[in-house]
Amino acid sequence: MIQHCPSPTELDDLELLVSGAYAPLTRFNEPGSVVTLALPDDVVEAELVDPEGLPLARVSTDGALEPLTHAQYGPFRRLHLTPTQVREHHAGATFVPVADALTDADLADLRGLGRVVLLALTGTGTGSLSPVALLRASLAAAALLDDAAVVAVPLPAHGDADADHALGTRVVATYAGPDPVHALADADEPGELPEAIAAIVEEDRPAPEEQGLVLFFTGLSGSGKSTLARALMDLLLEQGGRTVTSLDGDVVRRHLSAGLTFSRADRETNIRRIGWVAAEIARHGGVAVCSPIAPFAETREQVREMVESAGGAFFLVHVATPLEECERRDRKGLYAKARAGEIPDFTGISSPYEEPEDPAVRVDTTGRSIEDALQDVLVALDRAGFLHLTGADA
Ligand SMILES: Nc1ncnc2c1ncn2[C@@H]1O[C@H](COP(=O)(O)OS(=O)(=O)O)[C@@H](OP(=O)(O)O)[C@H]1O
Ligand SMILES: Nc1ncnc2c1ncn2[C@@H]1O[C@H](COP(=O)(O)OP(=O)(O)O)[C@@H](O)[C@H]1O
């Protein structure tokens, strides 16, 4: 039986299916259900493992799940209770679904309800706070109430608002059993937060100037990616205040991706490796400047997702210098070799380049100085609020 690591949303769904929180639903891929699992082609049975390889459950041909092990690690794992455990510990309380940090007004609303259980909806894509910050904020809120407990419910979003609302309502009702559910009022304006909660939110949502940032230059060989990336890094280092890491295409291929070819599969692997490292840099608030060709839109999107789920911002720069100009420059003599058939799968000649449809900025360097072309990038970064750099000729 093959091992398969589900996506973060599928892992959340798996936990809720196995815990009984999705009852009466007990398996993936029931007709009409948004709780789905995509297995690799032709696979109908698999052992589902977490990202570290711990076997969580077996899924059989008919879609039935056989639980194997419960996840034991991860921050606040102790707050992940099944509905049965919640009934044992918290019967008689009022149940309150919580998707965001509680405001002063929310807390005032909850006082007087007696014992409350805050069901923190920590699933992938559900709230704007990270799961750990939502739990920290909910625990801080509980400490400000007379008698409150927090339970983590990893209810993910499935991209269908109506279905997700219906599913969420059912899950909350399953946890509450016969006890009352209290919905917090939808505020039009963001409300005032108690000091302890505001500090948690601030730490989780840094200002754009402090947020981890991945500057991703994509374009044909010879378009000017490395040149612009290097010039930008120099300005950043001159200004100081941020840690900066370069992930240049050629350099990565000499180290992290040594041995990979230019086949589609190897290029995707190369870009995902760059994305993985860049996301870790962003997670710690650093700036990663990447400059690979990255010819495939789907792989670039995967990098964006990796970076954003690590709390970073992804800023895509399309260095849109046309093929004719790149070939005219032919700084490394590679285009001549590719035309002569000496280099197979050469981007722009015998291998595709998918132009980004929605880059943060597009720069054609033809007939322009490096400083001038860089200025377009600096202006876009400034407008987005991520970096405020002044070019050498500004
Ligand atoms: N077949 C083929 N196609 C494209 N490029 C080739 C090829 N063979 C070698 N080179 C050299 O490798 C550099 C591109 O590597 P990347 O890692 O950026 O490419 S990719 O993102 O994995 O597609 C690229 O560097 P840059 O010129 O800096 O883009 C080339 O120097
Ligand atoms: N406005 C410009 N911006 C960037 N590079 C330019 C510009 N004008 C000319 N060039 C030249 O184009 C070449 C681009 O090479 P490089 O930066 O290595 O591209 P890539 O990393 O995309 O392969 C360099 O020789 C650079 O000096």
Coordinates of C-alpha atoms and ligand atoms in Angstrom, one line a residue:
M1 CA 0.0 0.0 0.0
I2 CA 1.4 3.4 -0.9
Q3 CA 1.9 6.2 1.6
H4 CA 0.4 9.5 0.8
C5 CA 0.7 12.8 2.6
P6 CA -2.6 14.8 2.2
S7 CA -2.7 18.6 1.8
P8 CA -3.1 20.8 4.9
T9 CA -6.9 21.1 4.2
E10 CA -7.2 17.3 3.8
L11 CA -5.2 16.7 7.0
D12 CA -7.6 19.0 8.9
D13 CA -10.6 17.2 7.4
L14 CA -9.0 13.8 8.3
E15 CA -8.7 14.8 12.0
L16 CA -12.4 16.0 12.1
L17 CA -13.7 12.8 10.2
V18 CA -11.8 10.6 12.6
S19 CA -12.7 12.5 15.8
G20 CA -16.4 12.3 15.0
A21 CA -16.7 16.1 14.6
Y22 CA -18.1 15.7 11.0
A23 CA -20.8 13.2 12.1
P24 CA -22.8 11.8 10.4
L25 CA -20.0 12.1 7.8
T26 CA -17.3 9.6 8.4
R27 CA -15.4 9.4 5.1
F28 CA -14.0 11.5 2.3
N29 CA -15.6 11.9 -1.1
E30 CA -19.2 11.3 -0.3
P31 CA -21.3 12.5 -3.2
G32 CA -22.0 16.2 -2.9
S33 CA -19.6 16.7 0.0
V34 CA -16.8 19.3 0.1
V35 CA -14.8 17.0 2.3
T36 CA -12.7 15.4 -0.4
L37 CA -9.3 13.6 -0.7
A38 CA -7.3 13.6 -3.9
L39 CA -5.1 10.5 -4.2
P40 CA -2.5 10.1 -6.9
D41 CA -3.8 8.7 -10.2
D42 CA -5.0 5.0 -10.1
V43 CA -4.5 4.8 -6.3
V44 CA -7.7 3.7 -4.4
E45 CA -6.1 2.5 -1.1
A46 CA -3.4 4.3 0.8
E47 CA -1.8 4.9 4.2
L48 CA -2.3 8.6 5.0
V49 CA 0.7 10.1 6.7
D50 CA 1.5 13.5 8.2
P51 CA 4.4 15.6 6.7
E52 CA 6.9 13.8 9.0
G53 CA 5.7 10.4 7.8
L54 CA 3.6 9.3 10.9
P55 CA 0.8 7.0 9.7
L56 CA -2.5 8.6 10.6
A57 CA -5.1 6.5 8.9
R58 CA -5.7 3.9 6.1
V59 CA -8.1 4.8 3.4
S60 CA -9.6 1.7 1.6
T61 CA -11.1 1.2 -1.8
D62 CA -14.6 2.1 -0.6
G63 CA -13.4 5.3 1.0
A64 CA -13.7 4.0 4.5
L65 CA -11.1 5.3 7.0
E66 CA -9.3 3.2 9.6
P67 CA -7.6 5.4 12.1
L68 CA -4.0 4.4 13.0
T69 CA -2.3 7.1 15.2
H70 CA -3.4 10.4 16.6
A71 CA -1.1 13.4 16.0
Q72 CA 0.7 13.9 19.2
Y73 CA 2.9 17.0 18.6
G74 CA 2.3 20.5 17.5
P75 CA 1.6 23.6 19.6
F76 CA -1.6 23.3 21.7
R77 CA -2.2 19.7 20.7
R78 CA -3.8 19.2 24.1
L79 CA -6.6 21.6 23.1
H80 CA -7.6 19.3 20.2
L81 CA -10.5 17.4 21.9
T82 CA -13.0 15.2 20.2
P83 CA -16.7 16.0 20.6
T84 CA -16.9 13.0 23.0
Q85 CA -14.1 14.4 25.2
V86 CA -15.7 17.9 25.1
R87 CA -19.0 16.4 26.2
E88 CA -17.2 14.7 29.1
H89 CA -15.3 17.8 30.3
H90 CA -17.6 20.7 29.4
A91 CA -21.2 19.6 29.4
G92 CA -23.5 22.4 30.5
A93 CA -21.4 25.3 29.1
T94 CA -22.3 27.7 26.3
F95 CA -20.4 27.0 23.1
V96 CA -19.0 30.0 21.1
P97 CA -17.4 29.5 17.7
V98 CA -14.4 31.9 17.4
A99 CA -12.6 32.6 14.1
D100 CA -10.7 35.8 15.0
A101 CA -9.3 37.5 18.1
L102 CA -12.0 38.5 20.5
T103 CA -12.6 42.3 21.0
D104 CA -13.6 44.2 24.1
A105 CA -17.2 44.1 22.8
D106 CA -17.1 40.3 22.2
L107 CA -15.9 39.8 25.8
A108 CA -18.6 42.1 27.2
D109 CA -21.1 40.0 25.2
L110 CA -19.8 36.7 26.7
R111 CA -19.8 37.9 30.3
G112 CA -23.0 36.9 31.9
L113 CA -23.3 33.7 29.9
G114 CA -21.8 31.6 32.7
R115 CA -19.4 29.0 31.7
V116 CA -18.3 29.3 28.0
V117 CA -16.2 27.1 25.7
L118 CA -14.5 29.0 23.0
L119 CA -14.3 26.7 19.9
A120 CA -11.3 28.2 18.1
L121 CA -11.7 27.5 14.4
T122 CA -8.1 27.0 13.5
G123 CA -8.4 25.1 10.2
T124 CA -6.5 26.0 7.0
G125 CA -7.9 29.1 5.3
T126 CA -10.6 29.8 7.9
G127 CA -9.4 32.9 9.7
S128 CA -6.9 35.6 9.1
L129 CA -4.8 34.7 12.1
S130 CA -2.4 31.7 12.1
P131 CA -3.8 28.7 14.0
V132 CA -1.3 29.1 16.8
A133 CA -2.0 32.9 17.2
L134 CA -5.8 32.2 17.2
L135 CA -5.3 29.8 20.0
R136 CA -3.0 32.1 21.9
A137 CA -5.5 34.9 21.5
S138 CA -8.4 32.7 22.5
L139 CA -6.6 31.6 25.7
A140 CA -5.8 35.2 26.5
A141 CA -9.5 35.9 26.0
A142 CA -10.5 33.0 28.3
A143 CA -8.2 34.4 31.0
L144 CA -10.2 37.7 30.9
L145 CA -13.5 35.8 31.4
D146 CA -14.7 34.3 34.7
D147 CA -15.1 30.7 33.5
A148 CA -14.0 29.8 30.0
A149 CA -12.1 27.0 28.3
V150 CA -10.7 26.8 24.8
V151 CA -11.0 23.9 22.3
A152 CA -9.2 23.8 19.0
V153 CA -11.4 22.7 16.0
P154 CA -9.3 22.5 12.8
L155 CA -12.2 23.3 10.5
P156 CA -10.7 24.2 7.1
A157 CA -12.2 26.3 4.3
H158 CA -13.1 24.4 1.1
G159 CA -13.7 27.3 -1.2
D160 CA -17.5 27.0 -1.1
A161 CA -18.8 29.6 1.3
D162 CA -22.4 28.1 1.6
A163 CA -21.2 24.5 2.0
D164 CA -18.5 25.6 4.5
H165 CA -21.1 27.6 6.5
A166 CA -23.4 24.6 6.7
L167 CA -20.6 22.2 7.6
G168 CA -19.3 24.7 10.3
T169 CA -22.8 25.0 11.8
R170 CA -23.1 21.2 12.0
V171 CA -19.6 20.8 13.6
V172 CA -20.3 23.4 16.3
A173 CA -23.7 21.7 17.0
T174 CA -21.9 18.4 17.3
Y175 CA -19.5 19.8 19.9
A176 CA -22.3 21.6 21.8
G177 CA -24.7 18.6 21.9
P178 CA -27.7 19.7 23.9
D179 CA -26.0 22.9 25.2
P180 CA -26.6 26.3 23.8
V181 CA -24.5 27.8 21.0
H182 CA -23.8 31.6 21.1
A183 CA -22.8 33.3 17.9
L184 CA -20.7 36.5 18.3
A185 CA -22.1 39.6 16.5
D186 CA -20.5 40.4 13.1
A187 CA -18.9 43.8 13.6
D188 CA -18.8 46.2 10.6
E189 CA -15.6 47.8 11.9
P190 CA -12.7 46.1 13.6
G191 CA -13.3 46.5 17.3
E192 CA -10.9 47.5 20.1
L193 CA -8.8 44.6 21.4
P194 CA -7.7 44.1 25.0
E195 CA -4.0 44.8 25.3
A196 CA -2.9 41.2 25.8
I197 CA -4.8 40.1 22.7
A198 CA -3.6 43.1 20.6
A199 CA 0.0 42.1 21.3
I200 CA -0.6 38.6 20.0
V201 CA -2.4 39.8 16.8
E202 CA 0.4 42.3 16.2
E203 CA 3.1 39.6 16.5
D204 CA 1.2 37.4 14.0
R205 CA 0.4 40.2 11.5
P206 CA 3.6 42.3 11.2
A207 CA 3.4 45.6 9.4
P208 CA 4.4 45.2 5.7
E209 CA 7.9 46.7 6.4
E210 CA 8.6 43.9 8.9
Q211 CA 6.9 41.0 7.2
G212 CA 9.0 38.2 5.6
L213 CA 9.3 39.0 1.9
V214 CA 10.2 36.9 -1.1
L215 CA 11.1 38.9 -4.1
F216 CA 10.9 36.5 -7.0
F217 CA 12.4 37.5 -10.4
T218 CA 11.2 35.4 -13.3
G219 CA 12.1 35.7 -17.0
L220 CA 14.2 34.2 -19.8
S221 CA 17.9 33.5 -19.6
G222 CA 19.7 36.8 -20.2
S223 CA 16.6 38.9 -19.4
G224 CA 18.3 40.7 -16.5
K225 CA 17.0 38.8 -13.5
S226 CA 20.4 38.3 -11.8
T227 CA 21.6 41.8 -12.6
L228 CA 18.4 43.5 -11.2
A229 CA 18.3 41.1 -8.2
R230 CA 21.9 41.9 -7.3
A231 CA 21.4 45.6 -7.7
L232 CA 18.4 45.5 -5.4
M233 CA 20.2 43.4 -2.8
D234 CA 23.0 45.9 -2.8
L235 CA 20.6 48.7 -2.0
L236 CA 19.0 46.7 0.7
L237 CA 22.3 45.9 2.3
E238 CA 23.4 49.5 2.0
Q239 CA 20.2 50.6 3.8
G240 CA 20.5 47.9 6.5
G241 CA 17.8 46.7 8.9
R242 CA 16.9 43.5 7.1
T243 CA 18.5 40.1 6.6
V244 CA 18.9 39.4 2.9
T245 CA 19.4 36.0 1.2
S246 CA 20.1 35.5 -2.5
L247 CA 18.7 32.4 -4.2
D248 CA 20.0 33.0 -7.8
G249 CA 19.1 30.4 -10.4
D250 CA 22.6 29.6 -11.5
V251 CA 24.0 29.5 -7.9
V252 CA 21.2 27.3 -6.6
R253 CA 21.9 24.8 -9.4
R254 CA 25.5 24.6 -8.3
H255 CA 24.5 23.8 -4.7
L256 CA 20.9 23.0 -3.6
S257 CA 19.9 21.7 -7.0
A258 CA 23.2 20.2 -8.1
G259 CA 22.5 17.3 -10.5
L260 CA 19.1 18.4 -11.7
T261 CA 18.5 18.6 -15.4
F262 CA 16.3 21.1 -17.4
S263 CA 13.5 18.6 -17.9
R264 CA 10.0 19.9 -16.9
A265 CA 10.0 17.7 -13.8
D266 CA 13.5 18.7 -12.7
R267 CA 12.8 22.4 -13.2
E268 CA 9.7 22.0 -11.1
T269 CA 11.7 20.3 -8.4
N270 CA 14.3 23.1 -8.6
I271 CA 11.7 25.8 -8.2
R272 CA 9.9 24.1 -5.3
R273 CA 13.3 23.8 -3.5
I274 CA 13.9 27.5 -3.9
G275 CA 10.3 28.1 -2.8
W276 CA 10.8 25.9 0.3
V277 CA 13.9 27.7 1.4
A278 CA 12.5 31.1 0.6
A279 CA 9.4 30.3 2.6
E280 CA 11.5 29.4 5.7
I281 CA 13.4 32.7 5.3
A282 CA 10.1 34.6 5.1
R283 CA 8.8 32.7 8.2
H284 CA 11.6 34.3 10.2
G285 CA 11.0 37.8 8.8
G286 CA 13.9 37.8 6.3
V287 CA 14.0 38.9 2.7
A288 CA 14.8 36.2 0.1
V289 CA 15.7 37.5 -3.4
C290 CA 15.2 34.6 -5.9
S291 CA 16.1 34.8 -9.6
P292 CA 15.5 31.6 -11.4
I293 CA 13.8 31.3 -14.9
A294 CA 10.8 29.6 -13.2
P295 CA 9.1 29.0 -16.6
F296 CA 5.9 27.4 -15.3
A297 CA 2.9 29.3 -13.9
E298 CA 1.7 26.5 -11.7
T299 CA 5.1 26.0 -10.0
R300 CA 5.3 29.8 -9.4
E301 CA 1.9 29.6 -7.8
Q302 CA 3.0 26.8 -5.5
V303 CA 5.9 29.0 -4.3
R304 CA 3.4 31.8 -3.6
E305 CA 1.3 29.4 -1.5
M306 CA 4.4 28.1 0.4
V307 CA 5.5 31.6 1.2
E308 CA 2.1 32.9 2.2
S309 CA 1.3 30.0 4.4
A310 CA 4.6 30.7 6.1
G311 CA 3.3 34.2 6.8
G312 CA 5.5 35.9 4.2
A313 CA 4.6 38.2 1.3
F314 CA 5.3 37.0 -2.3
F315 CA 6.3 39.7 -4.8
L316 CA 6.6 38.5 -8.4
V317 CA 8.7 40.5 -10.8
H318 CA 8.5 39.6 -14.4
V319 CA 11.7 40.6 -16.2
A320 CA 9.9 40.7 -19.6
T321 CA 12.9 41.4 -21.8
P322 CA 11.9 39.8 -25.2
L323 CA 13.6 36.7 -26.5
E324 CA 15.2 38.6 -29.4
E325 CA 17.0 41.0 -27.0
C326 CA 18.1 38.1 -24.6
E327 CA 19.4 36.3 -27.7
R328 CA 21.1 39.4 -29.0
R329 CA 22.9 39.8 -25.6
D330 CA 23.7 36.1 -25.4
R331 CA 26.1 36.8 -22.5
K332 CA 26.9 33.2 -21.9
G333 CA 26.8 32.0 -25.5
L334 CA 24.0 29.6 -24.6
Y335 CA 21.5 30.8 -27.2
A336 CA 23.9 30.2 -30.0
K337 CA 24.5 26.7 -28.6
A338 CA 20.8 26.1 -28.2
R339 CA 20.1 27.2 -31.8
A340 CA 22.9 24.9 -33.0
G341 CA 21.1 22.0 -31.2
E342 CA 23.9 21.6 -28.6
I343 CA 21.7 22.4 -25.6
P344 CA 18.3 20.6 -25.5
D345 CA 15.3 22.0 -23.7
F346 CA 16.5 25.5 -23.8
T347 CA 13.9 28.0 -22.5
G348 CA 12.5 30.2 -25.2
I349 CA 14.0 28.0 -28.0
S350 CA 13.1 24.4 -27.3
S351 CA 11.4 24.6 -23.9
P352 CA 8.4 26.8 -23.0
Y353 CA 8.2 30.0 -20.9
E354 CA 4.7 30.7 -19.5
E355 CA 4.4 34.5 -19.0
P356 CA 3.0 35.5 -15.6
E357 CA -0.5 37.0 -16.0
D358 CA -0.5 39.1 -12.8
P359 CA 3.0 40.0 -11.7
A360 CA 3.4 42.7 -9.1
V361 CA 5.6 44.5 -11.6
R362 CA 6.7 43.8 -15.2
V363 CA 10.0 45.2 -16.5
D364 CA 11.4 45.1 -20.0
T365 CA 15.1 46.0 -19.7
T366 CA 15.6 46.6 -23.5
G367 CA 17.4 49.8 -24.2
R368 CA 17.3 50.9 -20.5
S369 CA 20.0 51.3 -17.9
I370 CA 20.1 48.9 -15.0
E371 CA 19.3 51.7 -12.6
D372 CA 16.3 52.9 -14.6
A373 CA 14.9 49.4 -14.9
L374 CA 15.4 48.8 -11.2
Q375 CA 13.5 52.0 -10.4
D376 CA 10.3 50.3 -11.7
V377 CA 10.8 47.5 -9.1
L378 CA 11.6 50.0 -6.3
V379 CA 8.5 52.1 -7.0
A380 CA 6.2 49.0 -7.0
L381 CA 7.8 47.7 -3.8
D382 CA 7.3 51.2 -2.2
R383 CA 3.7 51.3 -3.3
A384 CA 3.0 47.9 -1.9
G385 CA 4.6 49.1 1.4
F386 CA 7.1 46.2 1.6
L387 CA 10.4 48.1 1.1
H388 CA 11.2 51.8 0.8
L389 CA 14.5 51.9 -1.1
T390 CA 15.9 54.8 -3.0
G391 CA 17.7 54.0 -6.2
A392 CA 21.3 55.3 -6.8
D393 CA 20.1 57.7 -9.4
A394 CA 17.0 58.9 -7.6
Ligands
LIG1 N1 18.3 24.2 -21.1 C1 18.4 25.3 -20.4 N2 17.4 26.2 -20.3 C2 17.5 27.3 -19.6 N3 18.6 27.6 -18.9 C3 19.7 26.8 -19.0 C4 19.6 25.6 -19.8 N4 20.9 25.0 -19.6 C5 21.6 25.8 -18.9 N5 21.0 26.9 -18.5 C6 21.5 27.9 -17.5 O1 20.8 27.6 -16.3 C7 20.2 28.8 -15.9 C8 18.7 28.6 -15.6 O2 18.6 27.8 -14.4 P1 17.3 28.0 -13.6 O3 17.5 27.1 -12.4 O4 17.0 29.4 -13.3 O5 16.1 27.4 -14.5 S1 14.7 26.8 -14.1 O6 14.1 27.9 -13.3 O7 14.9 25.6 -13.4 O8 13.9 26.6 -15.4 C9 20.3 29.9 -16.9 O9 20.8 31.0 -16.2 P2 20.2 32.5 -16.4 O10 20.8 32.9 -17.6 O11 20.7 33.2 -15.2 O12 18.7 32.5 -16.4 C10 21.3 29.3 -17.9 O13 22.5 29.9 -17.7
LIG2 N1 18.4 47.4 -18.0 C1 19.1 46.3 -17.7 N2 18.7 45.5 -16.7 C2 19.4 44.4 -16.5 N3 20.3 43.8 -17.3 C3 20.7 44.6 -18.3 C4 20.1 45.8 -18.6 N4 20.6 46.3 -19.8 C5 21.5 45.4 -20.1 N5 21.6 44.3 -19.3 C6 22.5 43.2 -19.4 O1 21.8 42.0 -19.7 C7 22.5 40.9 -19.1 C8 21.5 40.2 -18.2 O2 22.1 39.1 -17.7 P1 21.6 38.4 -16.3 O3 21.3 39.5 -15.3 O4 22.6 37.4 -16.0 O5 20.2 37.8 -16.8 P2 19.5 36.5 -16.2 O6 19.9 36.3 -14.8 O7 18.1 36.8 -16.5 O8 20.0 35.4 -17.1 C9 23.7 41.4 -18.4 O9 24.8 41.3 -19.2 C10 23.3 42.9 -18.1 O10 24.4 43.7 -18.0

